[in-house]
Coordinates of C-alpha atoms and ligand atoms in Angstrom, one line a residue:
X1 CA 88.6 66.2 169.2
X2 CA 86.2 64.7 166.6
X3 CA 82.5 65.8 166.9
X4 CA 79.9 64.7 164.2
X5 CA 76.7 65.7 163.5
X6 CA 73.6 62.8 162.4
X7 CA 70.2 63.3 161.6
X8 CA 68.0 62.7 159.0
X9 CA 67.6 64.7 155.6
X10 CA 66.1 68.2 156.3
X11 CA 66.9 68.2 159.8
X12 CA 69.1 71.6 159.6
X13 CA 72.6 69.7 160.8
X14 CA 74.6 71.1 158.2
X15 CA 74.1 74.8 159.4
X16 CA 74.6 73.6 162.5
X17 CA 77.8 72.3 161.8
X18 CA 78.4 75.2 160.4
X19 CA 78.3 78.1 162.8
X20 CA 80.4 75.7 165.2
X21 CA 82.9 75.9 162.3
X22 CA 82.7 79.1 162.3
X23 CA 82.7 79.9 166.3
X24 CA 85.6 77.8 166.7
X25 CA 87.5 79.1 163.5
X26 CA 86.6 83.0 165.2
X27 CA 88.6 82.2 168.7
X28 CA 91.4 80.2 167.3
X29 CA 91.8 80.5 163.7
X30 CA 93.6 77.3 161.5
X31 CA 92.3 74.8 164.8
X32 CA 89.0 73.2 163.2
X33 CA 87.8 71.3 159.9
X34 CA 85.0 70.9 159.0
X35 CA 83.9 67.9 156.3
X36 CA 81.2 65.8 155.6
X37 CA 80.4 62.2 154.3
X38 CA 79.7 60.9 151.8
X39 CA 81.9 63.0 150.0
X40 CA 85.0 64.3 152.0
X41 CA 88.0 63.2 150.2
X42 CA 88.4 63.7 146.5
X43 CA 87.9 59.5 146.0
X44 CA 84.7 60.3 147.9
X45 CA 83.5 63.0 145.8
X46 CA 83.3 60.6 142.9
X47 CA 81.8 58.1 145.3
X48 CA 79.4 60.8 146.2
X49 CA 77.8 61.1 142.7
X50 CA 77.2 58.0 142.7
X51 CA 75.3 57.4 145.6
X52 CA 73.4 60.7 145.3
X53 CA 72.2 60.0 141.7
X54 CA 68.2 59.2 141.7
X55 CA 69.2 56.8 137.9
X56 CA 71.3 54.4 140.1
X57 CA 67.9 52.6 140.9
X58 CA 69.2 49.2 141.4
X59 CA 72.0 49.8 143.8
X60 CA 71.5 46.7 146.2
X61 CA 71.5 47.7 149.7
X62 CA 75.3 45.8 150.4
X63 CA 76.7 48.0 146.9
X64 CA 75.0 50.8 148.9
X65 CA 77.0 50.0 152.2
X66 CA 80.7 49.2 150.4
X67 CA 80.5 52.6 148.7
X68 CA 79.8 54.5 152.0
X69 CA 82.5 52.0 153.5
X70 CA 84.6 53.1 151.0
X71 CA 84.2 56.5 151.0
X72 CA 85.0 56.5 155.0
X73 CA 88.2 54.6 155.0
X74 CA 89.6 57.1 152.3
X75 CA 88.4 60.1 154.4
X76 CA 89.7 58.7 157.7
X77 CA 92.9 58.1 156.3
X78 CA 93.3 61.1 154.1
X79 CA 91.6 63.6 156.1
X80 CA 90.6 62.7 159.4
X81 CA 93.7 61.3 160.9
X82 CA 96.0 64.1 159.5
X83 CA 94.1 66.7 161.2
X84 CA 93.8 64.7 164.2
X85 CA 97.1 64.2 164.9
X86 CA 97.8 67.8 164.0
X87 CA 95.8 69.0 167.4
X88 CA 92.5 70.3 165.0
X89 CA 89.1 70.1 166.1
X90 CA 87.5 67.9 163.3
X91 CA 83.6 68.2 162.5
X92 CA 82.1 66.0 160.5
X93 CA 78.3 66.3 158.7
X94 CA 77.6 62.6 159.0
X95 CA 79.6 59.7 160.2
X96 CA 79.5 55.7 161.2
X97 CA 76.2 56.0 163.4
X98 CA 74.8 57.1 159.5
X99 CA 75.9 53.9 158.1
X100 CA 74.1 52.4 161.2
X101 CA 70.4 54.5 161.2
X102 CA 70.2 54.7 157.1
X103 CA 71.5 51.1 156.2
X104 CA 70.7 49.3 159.5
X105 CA 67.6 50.4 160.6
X106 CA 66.7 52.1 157.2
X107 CA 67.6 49.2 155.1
X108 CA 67.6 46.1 157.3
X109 CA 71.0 44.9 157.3
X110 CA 72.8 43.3 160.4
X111 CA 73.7 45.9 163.0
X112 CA 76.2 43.7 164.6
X113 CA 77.9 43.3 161.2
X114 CA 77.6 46.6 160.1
X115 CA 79.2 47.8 163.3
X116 CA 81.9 46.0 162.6
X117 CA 82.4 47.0 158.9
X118 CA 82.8 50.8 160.1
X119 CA 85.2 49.4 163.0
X120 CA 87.3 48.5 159.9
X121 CA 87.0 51.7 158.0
X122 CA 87.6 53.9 160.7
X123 CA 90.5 52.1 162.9
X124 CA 89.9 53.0 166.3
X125 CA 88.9 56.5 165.4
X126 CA 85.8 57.7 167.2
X127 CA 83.8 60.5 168.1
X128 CA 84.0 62.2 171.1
X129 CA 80.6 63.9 170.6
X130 CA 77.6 63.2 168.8
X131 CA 75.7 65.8 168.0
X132 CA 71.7 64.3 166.8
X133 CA 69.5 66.8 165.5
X134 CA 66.0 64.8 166.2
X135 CA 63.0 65.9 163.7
X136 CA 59.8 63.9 162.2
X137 CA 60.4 62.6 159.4
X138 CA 57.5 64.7 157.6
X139 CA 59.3 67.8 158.1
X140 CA 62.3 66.5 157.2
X141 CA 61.6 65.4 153.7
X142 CA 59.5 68.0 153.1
X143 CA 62.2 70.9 154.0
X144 CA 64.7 68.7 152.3
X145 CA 61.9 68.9 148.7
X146 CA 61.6 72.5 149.7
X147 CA 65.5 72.8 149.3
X148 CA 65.9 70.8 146.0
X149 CA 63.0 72.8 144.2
X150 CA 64.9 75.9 145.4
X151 CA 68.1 74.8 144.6
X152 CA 66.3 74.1 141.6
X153 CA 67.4 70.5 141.5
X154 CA 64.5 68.7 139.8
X155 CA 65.3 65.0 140.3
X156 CA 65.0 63.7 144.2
X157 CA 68.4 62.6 145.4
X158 CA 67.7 58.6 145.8
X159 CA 66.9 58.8 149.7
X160 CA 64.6 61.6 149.2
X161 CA 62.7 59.2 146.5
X162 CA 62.6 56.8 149.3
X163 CA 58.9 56.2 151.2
X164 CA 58.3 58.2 154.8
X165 CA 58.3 54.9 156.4
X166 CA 62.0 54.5 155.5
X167 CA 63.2 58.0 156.8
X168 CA 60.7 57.1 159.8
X169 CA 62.8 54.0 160.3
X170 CA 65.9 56.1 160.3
X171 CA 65.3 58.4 162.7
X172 CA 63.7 56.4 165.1
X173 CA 67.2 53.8 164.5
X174 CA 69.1 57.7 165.8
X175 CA 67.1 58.1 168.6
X176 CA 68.1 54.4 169.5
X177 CA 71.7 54.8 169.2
X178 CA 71.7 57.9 171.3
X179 CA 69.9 56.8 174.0
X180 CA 72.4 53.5 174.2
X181 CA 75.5 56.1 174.4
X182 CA 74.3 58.6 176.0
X183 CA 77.8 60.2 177.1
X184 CA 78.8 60.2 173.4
X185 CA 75.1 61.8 171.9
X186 CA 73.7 65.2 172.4
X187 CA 70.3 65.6 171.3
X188 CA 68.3 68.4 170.3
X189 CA 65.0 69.4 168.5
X190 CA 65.6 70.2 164.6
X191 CA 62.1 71.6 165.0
X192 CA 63.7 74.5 167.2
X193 CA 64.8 78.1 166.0
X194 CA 68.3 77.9 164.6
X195 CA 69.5 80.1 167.2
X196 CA 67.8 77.9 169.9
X197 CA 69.7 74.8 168.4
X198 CA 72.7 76.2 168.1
X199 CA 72.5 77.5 172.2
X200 CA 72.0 74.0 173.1
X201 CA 75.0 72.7 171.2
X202 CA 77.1 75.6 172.8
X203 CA 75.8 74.4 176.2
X204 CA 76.4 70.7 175.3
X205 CA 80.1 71.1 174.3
X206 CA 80.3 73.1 177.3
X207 CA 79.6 70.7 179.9
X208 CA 81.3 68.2 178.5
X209 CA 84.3 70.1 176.8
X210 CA 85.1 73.5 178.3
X211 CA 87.7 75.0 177.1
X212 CA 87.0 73.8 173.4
X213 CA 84.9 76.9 173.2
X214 CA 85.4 80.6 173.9
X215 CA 83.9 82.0 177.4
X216 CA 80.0 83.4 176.8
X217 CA 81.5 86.8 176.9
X218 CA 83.8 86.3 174.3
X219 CA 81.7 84.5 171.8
Ligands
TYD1 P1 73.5 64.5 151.6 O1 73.0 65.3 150.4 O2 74.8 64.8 152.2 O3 72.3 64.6 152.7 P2 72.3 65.5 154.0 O4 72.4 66.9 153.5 O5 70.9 65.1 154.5 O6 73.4 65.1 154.8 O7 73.3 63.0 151.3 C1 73.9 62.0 152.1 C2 72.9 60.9 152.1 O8 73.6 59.7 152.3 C3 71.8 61.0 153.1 O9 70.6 60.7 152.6 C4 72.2 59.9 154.1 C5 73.0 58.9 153.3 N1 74.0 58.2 154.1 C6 73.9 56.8 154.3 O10 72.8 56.2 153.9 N2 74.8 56.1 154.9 C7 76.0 56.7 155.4 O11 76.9 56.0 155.9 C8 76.1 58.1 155.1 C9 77.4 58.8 155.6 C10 75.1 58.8 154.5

């Protein structure tokens, strides 16, 4: 079972990702992993600094794309498969619609040729579930600078730099994608209590998955 979460910076996904982690790991212990992209494989660590780094200023939107390209096939192979084929319950913070939302709709290139790009980096392997955390992009990018000044990171990562009307871009390109598969997207307000988010994901895997996660009463 592969489920990955999308959204745009800010919008909570990675503590989401998270405590389903975590329930999962609490019932059966050694049956779920949980990675994230860019930046899952050790090759994509080093890819990861350089897309993250606010002095790569002239990265052309196609560099951009190869290195998240990159970065996937590595993880798929290295990481992804394996723990497929072992039985685990893979979760990943980001996947292919990314590549779509942030350099399709964010960055204009061809979403026909782009769809076909990750079809080569991933091979056939795709998620079951799609877990969208929806938010403006305001309150994205402003708890995203929130986090950075508290992390005490004082450079912007390079998408944060980037103007609203590119994160708005984005995250009107995931409400697209979800609402043209909308057996493979779950949905959900990032501007909801944790707690609240986190029920609706329970419910979501649910209905579509039940035994995947423990009974209420167990949890
Ligand atoms: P990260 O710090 O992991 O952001 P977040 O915590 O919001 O996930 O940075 C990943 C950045 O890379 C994020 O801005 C989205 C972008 N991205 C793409 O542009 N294309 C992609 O294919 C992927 C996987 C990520």
């Amino acid at each position: 079972m592969l489920i990955t979460f999308e959204g745009i910076e800010g919008c909570g996904k990675s503590t989401q990702c998270r405590l389903l982690f975590d329930l999962i790991e609490k019932t059966r212990p050694g049956s779920a992993l949980l990675t994230r992209e860019p930046g899952g494989s050790r090759l994509g660590r080093k890819l990861r600094s350089i897309l993250l780094d606010p002095t790569n200023t002239g990265l052309c939107s196609e560099a951009e794309l190869f290195l998240y390209l990159s970065d996937r096939a590595q993880h798929r192979a290295e990481i992804i498969k394996p723990a497929l084929q072992a039985g685990r319950t893979v979760i990943i913070d980001r996947f292919t619609d990314s590549t779509l939302a942030y350099q399709g709709y964010g960055r204009g290139l061809d979403l026909m040729t782009l769809k076909n790009l990750n079809e080569l980096a991933v091979q056939g392997t795709r998620p079951d579930l799609s877990v969208l955390i929806d938010l403006p992009a305001e309150i994205g990018l402003r708890r995203a600078l929130t986090r950075n000044r508290l992390l005490q990171q004082t450079d912007e990562g390079r998408f944060e730099a980037e103007e609203l009307s590119f994160h708005h871009r984005v995250r009107l390109g995931f409400l697209e994608l979800a609402a043209k598969e909308p057996g493979r997207f779950l949905v959900l307000d990032g501007s909801s209590d944790r707690e609240v988010i986190f029920a609706g994901i329970k419910q979501g895997i649910g209905d579509r998955f039940p035994l995947l996660l423990p009974a209420p009463d167990q949890a």
